[in-house]
């Protein structure tokens, strides 16, 4: 089974591809011949995920696919960076600048709780399905590790004592928000394949 994944983020492709069973192959935007940036103008992950996959399906000959929108939510910062995680420090989308902005805003904050959330929007047979995964954890006071992407160097998932960026891909995949959402997607695709 081939499914289009509407993202320009190569780390997301890598993480999700490594979670999929061998009977599901991702078609990337590059393979579909789409190289443009996908707009994500809304204030919720659900609305942005829906907008991304609809934008891409309108532009290619494929009728089935999914997108995901994700972000880091910090209650002590009233939920920021949230849906604005990718360009929190500005349009240049620098992971380093985003991390620095979060650490500066949290300097005097003892409450280090945070969570990552991924929301996947699948369009299948003209219908829309949403799958959500959450990973709770804590924000460190300094960045540590060089694996992964985004805010991985400052996020320690619950039950661990190292950051996502100090983990291998398979260690991160055991507990990540993305994995929790992808497992629901895989379940759905397997059921759909059986019944159709
Ligand atoms: P697409 O829209 O093309 O899929 P993107 O990078 O713009 O790619 P999002 O709009 O969903 O993706 O932004 C999510 C941002 O949240 C991402 O750029 C990171 O800064 C952060 N993020 C999401 N998941 C993360 C993870 O597993 N580890 C670290 N940071 C993550």
Coordinates of N, CA and C and ligand atoms in Angstrom, one line a residue:
X1 N 0.9 -1.2 0.0 CA 0.0 0.0 0.0 C 0.9 1.2 0.0
X2 N 0.6 2.2 -0.9 CA 1.3 3.5 -0.9 C 0.5 4.6 -0.4
X3 N 1.0 5.4 0.5 CA 0.3 6.6 1.0 C 1.1 7.8 1.0
X4 N 0.5 8.9 0.4 CA 1.3 10.2 0.3 C 1.4 10.8 1.7
X5 N 2.6 11.3 2.0 CA 2.8 12.0 3.3 C 3.1 13.4 3.0
X6 N 2.2 14.4 3.3 CA 2.4 15.8 2.9 C 3.2 16.5 4.0
X7 N 4.5 16.4 3.8 CA 5.4 17.2 4.7 C 6.7 17.6 4.0
X8 N 7.3 18.7 4.4 CA 8.6 19.1 3.9 C 9.7 18.8 4.9
X9 N 9.3 18.2 6.0 CA 10.2 17.9 7.1 C 10.8 16.5 7.0
X10 N 12.1 16.5 6.6 CA 12.7 15.1 6.3 C 12.8 14.3 7.6
X11 N 12.9 15.0 8.8 CA 13.0 14.2 10.0 C 11.7 13.5 10.3
X12 N 10.6 14.1 10.0 CA 9.3 13.5 10.2 C 9.2 12.3 9.3
X13 N 9.6 12.4 8.0 CA 9.5 11.3 7.1 C 10.4 10.1 7.6
X14 N 11.6 10.4 8.1 CA 12.5 9.4 8.6 C 11.8 8.7 9.8
X15 N 11.3 9.5 10.8 CA 10.7 8.9 12.0 C 9.5 8.0 11.6
X16 N 8.6 8.5 10.7 CA 7.4 7.8 10.5 C 7.7 6.6 9.6
X17 N 8.6 6.7 8.6 CA 9.0 5.6 7.8 C 9.5 4.4 8.6
X18 N 10.3 4.8 9.7 CA 10.9 3.7 10.5 C 9.8 3.0 11.4
X19 N 8.7 3.6 11.5 CA 7.6 3.0 12.4 C 6.7 2.2 11.6
X20 N 6.6 2.4 10.2 CA 5.6 1.7 9.4 C 6.0 0.3 9.2
X21 N 5.0 -0.6 9.0 CA 5.2 -2.0 8.7 C 5.6 -2.0 7.2
X22 N 6.2 -3.1 6.8 CA 6.8 -3.1 5.4 C 5.8 -3.0 4.3
X23 N 4.5 -3.3 4.6 CA 3.5 -3.3 3.6 C 2.9 -1.9 3.3
X24 N 3.5 -0.9 4.1 CA 3.0 0.5 3.8 C 4.2 1.3 3.4
X25 N 4.1 1.9 2.2 CA 5.3 2.8 1.7 C 4.8 4.2 1.6
X26 N 5.7 5.1 2.1 CA 5.3 6.5 2.1 C 5.7 7.1 0.7
X27 N 4.8 7.9 0.1 CA 5.2 8.7 -1.1 C 5.5 10.1 -0.6
X28 N 6.7 10.6 -0.8 CA 7.0 11.9 -0.3 C 6.6 12.9 -1.3
X29 N 6.6 14.2 -0.8 CA 6.2 15.3 -1.7 C 7.1 15.4 -2.9
X30 N 8.4 15.1 -2.6 CA 9.4 15.2 -3.7 C 9.0 14.2 -4.8
X31 N 8.7 13.0 -4.4 CA 8.3 12.0 -5.4 C 7.0 12.4 -6.1
X32 N 6.1 13.1 -5.4 CA 4.9 13.6 -6.1 C 5.1 14.8 -6.9
X33 N 6.4 15.3 -6.9 CA 6.7 16.5 -7.7 C 6.3 17.8 -7.1
X34 N 6.1 17.9 -5.8 CA 5.6 19.1 -5.2 C 6.8 19.6 -4.3
X35 N 7.3 20.8 -4.5 CA 8.4 21.3 -3.8 C 8.1 22.6 -3.0
X36 N 6.9 23.0 -3.1 CA 6.6 24.3 -2.4 C 6.3 24.1 -0.9
X37 N 6.4 25.3 -0.2 CA 6.1 25.3 1.2 C 4.6 25.1 1.4
X38 N 4.1 24.4 2.4 CA 2.7 24.2 2.6 C 2.2 25.2 3.7
X39 N 1.2 26.0 3.3 CA 0.7 27.0 4.3 C 0.1 26.3 5.6
X40 N 0.3 26.8 6.7 CA -0.4 26.3 8.0 C -0.8 27.5 8.8
X41 N -1.9 28.1 8.4 CA -2.3 29.4 8.9 C -3.2 29.4 10.2
X42 N -3.5 28.2 10.7 CA -4.5 28.1 11.7 C -4.0 28.1 13.2
X43 N -4.9 28.1 14.1 CA -4.4 28.1 15.5 C -4.6 26.8 16.3
X44 N -4.9 25.7 15.5 CA -4.9 24.4 16.2 C -4.2 23.4 15.3
X45 N -3.6 22.4 15.9 CA -2.9 21.4 15.1 C -3.9 20.7 14.1
X46 N -5.1 20.4 14.6 CA -6.1 19.8 13.7 C -6.4 20.6 12.5
X47 N -6.7 21.9 12.6 CA -7.0 22.7 11.5 C -5.8 22.8 10.5
X48 N -4.6 22.9 11.1 CA -3.4 23.0 10.2 C -3.1 21.7 9.5
X49 N -3.3 20.5 10.2 CA -3.1 19.2 9.6 C -4.1 19.0 8.4
X50 N -5.3 19.4 8.7 CA -6.3 19.3 7.6 C -6.0 20.1 6.4
X51 N -5.6 21.4 6.7 CA -5.3 22.3 5.6 C -4.1 21.8 4.8
X52 N -3.1 21.2 5.5 CA -1.9 20.8 4.7 C -2.2 19.6 3.8
X53 N -3.0 18.6 4.2 CA -3.2 17.5 3.3 C -4.2 17.9 2.2
X54 N -5.2 18.8 2.5 CA -6.1 19.2 1.5 C -5.4 20.0 0.4
X55 N -4.5 20.9 0.9 CA -3.7 21.7 0.0 C -2.9 20.9 -1.0
X56 N -2.3 19.8 -0.5 CA -1.5 18.9 -1.4 C -2.3 18.1 -2.3
X57 N -3.4 17.5 -1.7 CA -4.2 16.6 -2.6 C -4.9 17.4 -3.7
X58 N -5.2 18.7 -3.5 CA -5.7 19.6 -4.5 C -4.7 19.8 -5.7
X59 N -3.4 19.5 -5.4 CA -2.4 19.8 -6.4 C -1.8 18.6 -7.0
X60 N -2.2 17.4 -6.7 CA -1.6 16.3 -7.3 C -2.7 15.2 -7.6
X61 N -2.3 14.2 -8.4 CA -3.3 13.3 -8.9 C -3.7 12.2 -7.9
X62 N -3.1 12.3 -6.7 CA -3.4 11.3 -5.7 C -4.6 11.7 -4.9
X63 N -5.4 10.7 -4.4 CA -6.6 11.0 -3.7 C -6.6 10.6 -2.2
X64 N -5.5 9.9 -1.9 CA -5.4 9.5 -0.5 C -4.0 9.9 0.1
X65 N -4.0 10.4 1.3 CA -2.8 10.8 1.9 C -3.0 11.4 3.3
X66 N -1.9 11.7 4.0 CA -2.0 12.3 5.3 C -1.0 13.3 5.5
X67 N -1.2 14.2 6.5 CA -0.2 15.1 6.9 C -0.2 15.1 8.5
X68 N 0.8 15.7 9.0 CA 0.7 15.8 10.5 C 1.2 17.2 10.9
X69 N 0.5 17.8 11.9 CA 1.0 19.0 12.5 C 1.4 18.7 13.9
X70 N 2.5 19.2 14.4 CA 3.0 18.9 15.7 C 3.5 20.1 16.4
X71 N 3.7 20.1 17.7 CA 4.3 21.2 18.4 C 4.6 20.8 19.8
X72 N 5.3 21.8 20.5 CA 5.7 21.6 21.9 C 4.8 22.6 22.7
X73 N 4.2 22.1 23.7 CA 3.2 22.9 24.5 C 3.8 23.0 25.9
X74 N 3.9 24.3 26.4 CA 4.5 24.5 27.7 C 3.4 25.3 28.5
X75 N 2.8 24.6 29.5 CA 1.8 25.3 30.3 C 2.3 26.5 31.0
X76 N 3.5 26.6 31.5 CA 4.0 27.8 32.2 C 4.1 28.9 31.2
X77 N 4.2 28.6 29.9 CA 4.2 29.7 28.9 C 2.8 29.8 28.2
X78 N 1.8 29.5 28.9 CA 0.4 29.6 28.4 C 0.3 28.8 27.1
X79 N 1.0 27.6 27.0 CA 0.9 26.7 25.9 C 1.8 27.0 24.7
X80 N 2.6 28.1 24.8 CA 3.5 28.4 23.7 C 4.7 27.4 23.8
X81 N 5.5 27.2 22.7 CA 5.3 27.7 21.4 C 4.1 27.1 20.6
X82 N 3.6 25.9 21.0 CA 2.4 25.4 20.5 C 2.4 25.2 19.0
X83 N 1.3 25.7 18.3 CA 1.2 25.6 16.9 C 2.2 26.4 16.1
X84 N 2.9 27.3 16.9 CA 3.9 28.2 16.2 C 5.3 27.6 16.4
X85 N 5.4 26.3 16.8 CA 6.7 25.8 17.2 C 7.8 25.9 16.1
X86 N 7.4 25.7 14.8 CA 8.4 25.6 13.8 C 9.1 27.0 13.5
X87 N 8.3 28.1 13.8 CA 9.0 29.4 13.5 C 8.8 30.3 14.7
X88 N 9.0 29.8 15.9 CA 8.7 30.5 17.1 C 9.6 31.8 17.2
X89 N 10.9 31.6 16.8 CA 11.8 32.8 16.9 C 11.8 33.6 15.6
X90 N 11.0 33.3 14.7 CA 10.9 34.0 13.4 C 10.8 33.2 12.2
X91 N 10.6 33.8 11.1 CA 10.4 33.0 9.8 C 11.6 32.2 9.3
X92 N 12.8 32.5 9.9 CA 13.9 31.7 9.4 C 13.9 30.2 9.9
X93 N 13.0 29.9 10.8 CA 12.8 28.5 11.3 C 14.1 27.9 11.8
X94 N 14.9 28.6 12.6 CA 16.1 28.0 13.1 C 15.8 27.3 14.5
X95 N 16.2 26.0 14.5 CA 15.9 25.2 15.7 C 16.7 25.8 16.9
X96 N 17.9 26.3 16.7 CA 18.7 26.9 17.7 C 18.1 28.1 18.3
X97 N 17.6 29.0 17.4 CA 17.0 30.2 17.9 C 15.6 29.9 18.6
X98 N 14.9 29.0 18.1 CA 13.6 28.6 18.8 C 13.9 28.1 20.2
X99 N 14.9 27.2 20.3 CA 15.3 26.7 21.7 C 15.7 27.8 22.6
X100 N 16.5 28.7 22.1 CA 17.0 29.8 22.9 C 15.9 30.7 23.4
X101 N 14.9 30.9 22.5 CA 13.8 31.7 22.9 C 13.0 31.1 24.1
X102 N 12.8 29.8 23.9 CA 12.0 29.0 25.0 C 12.8 29.1 26.3
X103 N 14.1 28.8 26.2 CA 14.9 28.8 27.5 C 15.0 30.2 28.1
X104 N 15.0 31.2 27.3 CA 15.0 32.6 27.9 C 13.7 32.9 28.6
X105 N 12.6 32.5 27.9 CA 11.3 32.8 28.5 C 11.1 31.9 29.8
X106 N 11.8 30.8 29.9 CA 11.6 30.0 31.1 C 12.6 30.1 32.2
X107 N 13.5 31.1 32.0 CA 14.6 31.2 32.9 C 14.2 31.2 34.4
X108 N 13.2 32.0 34.7 CA 12.9 32.1 36.1 C 11.7 31.2 36.5
X109 N 11.5 30.2 35.7 CA 10.3 29.4 35.9 C 10.6 28.0 36.4
X110 N 10.2 27.7 37.7 CA 10.4 26.4 38.3 C 9.6 25.3 37.6
X111 N 8.4 25.6 37.1 CA 7.5 24.6 36.5 C 8.0 24.3 35.1
X112 N 8.7 23.1 34.9 CA 9.3 22.8 33.7 C 8.4 21.8 32.8
X113 N 7.2 21.6 33.3 CA 6.3 20.6 32.5 C 6.1 21.1 31.1
X114 N 6.0 20.1 30.2 CA 5.7 20.4 28.8 C 5.2 19.1 28.2
X115 N 4.6 19.2 27.0 CA 4.3 18.0 26.2 C 4.4 18.3 24.7
X116 N 4.8 17.3 24.0 CA 4.7 17.3 22.5 C 3.4 16.7 22.1
X117 N 2.8 17.3 21.1 CA 1.6 16.7 20.5 C 1.7 16.6 19.0
X118 N 1.3 15.4 18.4 CA 1.2 15.3 17.0 C -0.2 15.0 16.6
X119 N -0.8 15.6 15.7 CA -2.1 15.3 15.1 C -1.9 15.0 13.7
X120 N -2.4 13.8 13.3 CA -2.3 13.3 11.9 C -3.7 13.5 11.3
X121 N -3.8 14.0 10.1 CA -5.0 14.1 9.4 C -4.9 13.2 8.1
X122 N -5.7 12.1 8.1 CA -5.7 11.2 6.9 C -6.9 11.5 6.1
X123 N -6.7 11.6 4.8 CA -7.9 11.6 3.9 C -7.9 10.3 3.2
X124 N -9.0 9.5 3.4 CA -9.1 8.1 2.9 C -10.5 8.0 2.3
X125 N -10.6 7.6 1.1 CA -11.9 7.4 0.5 C -12.8 8.6 0.6
X126 N -12.2 9.8 0.4 CA -12.9 11.1 0.6 C -13.4 11.4 2.0
X127 N -13.0 10.6 3.0 CA -13.3 11.0 4.3 C -12.1 11.4 5.1
X128 N -12.4 12.1 6.2 CA -11.2 12.6 7.0 C -11.1 11.9 8.3
X129 N -9.9 11.5 8.7 CA -9.7 10.9 10.0 C -8.6 11.6 10.7
X130 N -8.7 11.8 12.1 CA -7.7 12.4 12.9 C -7.1 11.4 13.9
X131 N -5.8 11.4 14.1 CA -5.2 10.6 15.1 C -4.2 11.5 15.9
X132 N -4.3 11.4 17.2 CA -3.4 12.3 18.0 C -2.6 11.5 19.0
X133 N -1.3 11.9 19.2 CA -0.4 11.3 20.2 C 0.2 12.4 21.0
X134 N 0.4 12.1 22.3 CA 0.9 13.1 23.2 C 2.1 12.5 24.0
X135 N 3.2 13.2 24.2 CA 4.3 12.7 25.0 C 4.6 13.8 26.0
X136 N 4.3 13.5 27.3 CA 4.6 14.4 28.4 C 6.1 14.4 28.8
X137 N 6.6 15.5 29.4 CA 8.0 15.5 29.8 C 8.3 16.8 30.5
X138 N 9.6 17.1 30.4 CA 10.1 18.3 31.1 C 11.1 19.1 30.2
X139 N 11.1 20.4 30.4 CA 12.1 21.2 29.7 C 13.4 21.3 30.5
X140 N 14.5 21.1 29.9 CA 15.8 21.2 30.7 C 16.2 22.7 30.8
X141 N 17.3 22.9 31.5 CA 17.7 24.3 31.6 C 18.8 24.6 30.5
X142 N 19.4 23.6 29.9 CA 20.3 23.8 28.8 C 20.1 22.7 27.8
X143 N 20.5 23.0 26.5 CA 20.3 22.0 25.5 C 21.4 20.9 25.7
X144 N 21.0 19.6 25.3 CA 21.9 18.5 25.4 C 21.6 17.5 24.3
X145 N 22.6 17.0 23.6 CA 22.5 16.0 22.5 C 22.3 16.6 21.1
X146 N 22.7 15.8 20.1 CA 22.6 16.3 18.8 C 21.8 15.4 17.8
X147 N 21.0 14.5 18.3 CA 20.2 13.7 17.4 C 18.8 14.4 17.2
X148 N 18.0 13.9 16.3 CA 16.7 14.4 16.2 C 16.6 15.7 15.6
X149 N 15.6 16.5 16.0 CA 15.4 17.8 15.4 C 14.6 18.7 16.3
X150 N 14.3 19.9 15.9 CA 13.5 20.8 16.7 C 13.9 21.0 18.1
X151 N 13.0 20.8 19.0 CA 13.2 21.0 20.4 C 13.8 19.8 21.2
X152 N 14.2 18.8 20.4 CA 14.7 17.6 21.0 C 15.8 17.8 22.1
X153 N 16.7 18.7 21.9 CA 17.8 18.9 22.9 C 17.4 19.4 24.2
X154 N 16.1 20.0 24.3 CA 15.7 20.5 25.6 C 14.5 19.8 26.2
X155 N 14.2 18.6 25.7 CA 13.0 17.9 26.1 C 13.4 16.5 26.7
X156 N 13.0 16.3 27.9 CA 13.2 14.9 28.6 C 11.9 14.3 28.7
X157 N 11.6 13.2 28.0 CA 10.3 12.6 28.1 C 10.1 11.9 29.5
X158 N 8.9 11.9 30.0 CA 8.6 11.3 31.3 C 9.1 9.9 31.4
X159 N 9.7 9.6 32.5 CA 10.3 8.2 32.7 C 11.7 8.1 32.2
X160 N 12.3 9.1 31.7 CA 13.7 9.1 31.2 C 14.5 10.1 31.9
X161 N 15.9 10.0 31.8 CA 16.7 11.0 32.3 C 17.6 11.6 31.3
X162 N 17.3 11.4 30.0 CA 18.1 12.0 28.9 C 17.1 12.7 28.0
X163 N 17.6 13.6 27.2 CA 16.8 14.3 26.2 C 16.5 13.5 25.0
X164 N 15.5 13.8 24.2 CA 15.2 13.2 23.0 C 16.5 13.2 22.1
X165 N 17.2 14.3 22.2 CA 18.4 14.5 21.3 C 19.5 13.6 21.7
X166 N 19.5 13.0 22.9 CA 20.5 12.1 23.3 C 20.1 10.7 23.1
X167 N 18.9 10.5 22.5 CA 18.4 9.1 22.2 C 18.7 8.7 20.7
X168 N 18.8 7.4 20.5 CA 18.7 7.0 19.1 C 17.3 7.1 18.6
X169 N 17.2 7.0 17.3 CA 15.8 7.1 16.7 C 14.9 6.1 17.3
X170 N 15.4 4.9 17.4 CA 14.5 3.8 17.9 C 14.1 4.1 19.4
X171 N 15.0 4.6 20.2 CA 14.7 5.0 21.6 C 13.6 6.1 21.6
X172 N 13.8 7.1 20.8 CA 12.8 8.2 20.8 C 11.4 7.6 20.3
X173 N 11.5 6.7 19.3 CA 10.3 6.1 18.8 C 9.5 5.3 19.8
X174 N 10.2 4.8 20.8 CA 9.4 4.0 21.8 C 8.4 4.8 22.6
X175 N 8.7 6.1 22.8 CA 7.8 6.9 23.6 C 7.2 8.1 23.0
X176 N 7.6 8.4 21.7 CA 7.3 9.7 21.2 C 5.8 9.9 20.8
X177 N 5.4 11.2 20.8 CA 4.1 11.6 20.4 C 3.8 11.1 19.0
X178 N 4.8 11.2 18.1 CA 4.6 10.8 16.7 C 4.3 9.3 16.6
X179 N 5.0 8.5 17.4 CA 4.8 7.1 17.4 C 3.3 6.8 17.8
X180 N 2.9 7.5 18.9 CA 1.5 7.2 19.4 C 0.5 7.5 18.3
X181 N 0.7 8.6 17.6 CA -0.3 8.9 16.5 C -0.2 7.9 15.4
X182 N 1.1 7.6 15.0 CA 1.3 6.7 13.8 C 0.7 5.3 14.1
X183 N 0.8 4.8 15.3 CA 0.3 3.5 15.6 C -1.2 3.4 15.3
X184 N -1.9 4.5 15.6 CA -3.3 4.5 15.3 C -3.6 4.6 13.8
X185 N -2.7 5.3 13.1 CA -2.8 5.4 11.6 C -2.6 4.0 11.0
X186 N -1.6 3.3 11.5 CA -1.3 2.0 10.9 C -2.4 1.1 11.2
X187 N -3.0 1.1 12.4 CA -4.1 0.2 12.7 C -5.3 0.5 11.7
X188 N -5.5 1.8 11.5 CA -6.6 2.2 10.6 C -6.3 1.6 9.2
X189 N -5.1 1.8 8.7 CA -4.8 1.4 7.3 C -4.9 -0.1 7.2
X190 N -4.5 -0.8 8.2 CA -4.6 -2.3 8.1 C -6.1 -2.8 8.1
X191 N -6.9 -2.1 8.9 CA -8.3 -2.4 8.9 C -9.0 -2.1 7.6
X192 N -8.6 -0.9 7.1 CA -9.2 -0.5 5.8 C -8.8 -1.4 4.7
X193 N -7.5 -1.9 4.7 CA -7.0 -2.8 3.7 C -7.8 -4.2 3.7
X194 N -8.0 -4.6 5.0 CA -8.7 -5.9 5.2 C -10.2 -5.8 4.6
X195 N -10.8 -4.7 4.9 CA -12.2 -4.6 4.5 C -12.4 -4.0 3.1
X196 N -11.3 -3.7 2.4 CA -11.6 -3.1 1.1 C -10.7 -3.8 0.1
Ligands
LIG1 P1 5.6 20.3 7.6 O1 4.6 21.4 8.0 O2 6.1 20.4 6.3 O3 5.1 18.9 8.0 P2 7.2 21.5 9.8 O4 8.6 21.3 10.3 O5 6.8 22.9 9.4 O6 6.9 20.4 8.6 P3 5.2 21.6 11.8 O7 4.5 22.8 11.3 O8 4.3 20.5 12.3 O9 6.2 20.9 10.9 O10 6.1 22.1 13.0 C1 6.4 21.3 14.0 C2 7.6 21.9 14.8 O11 7.5 21.5 16.1 C3 8.9 21.4 14.2 O12 9.5 22.2 13.3 C4 9.7 21.3 15.5 O13 10.3 22.6 15.8 C5 8.7 21.0 16.6 N1 8.6 19.5 16.7 C6 7.6 18.7 16.3 N2 7.8 17.4 16.6 C7 9.0 17.4 17.2 C8 9.9 16.4 17.7 O14 9.5 15.1 17.6 N3 11.0 16.8 18.3 C9 11.4 18.0 18.4 N4 10.7 19.1 17.9 C10 9.5 18.8 17.3

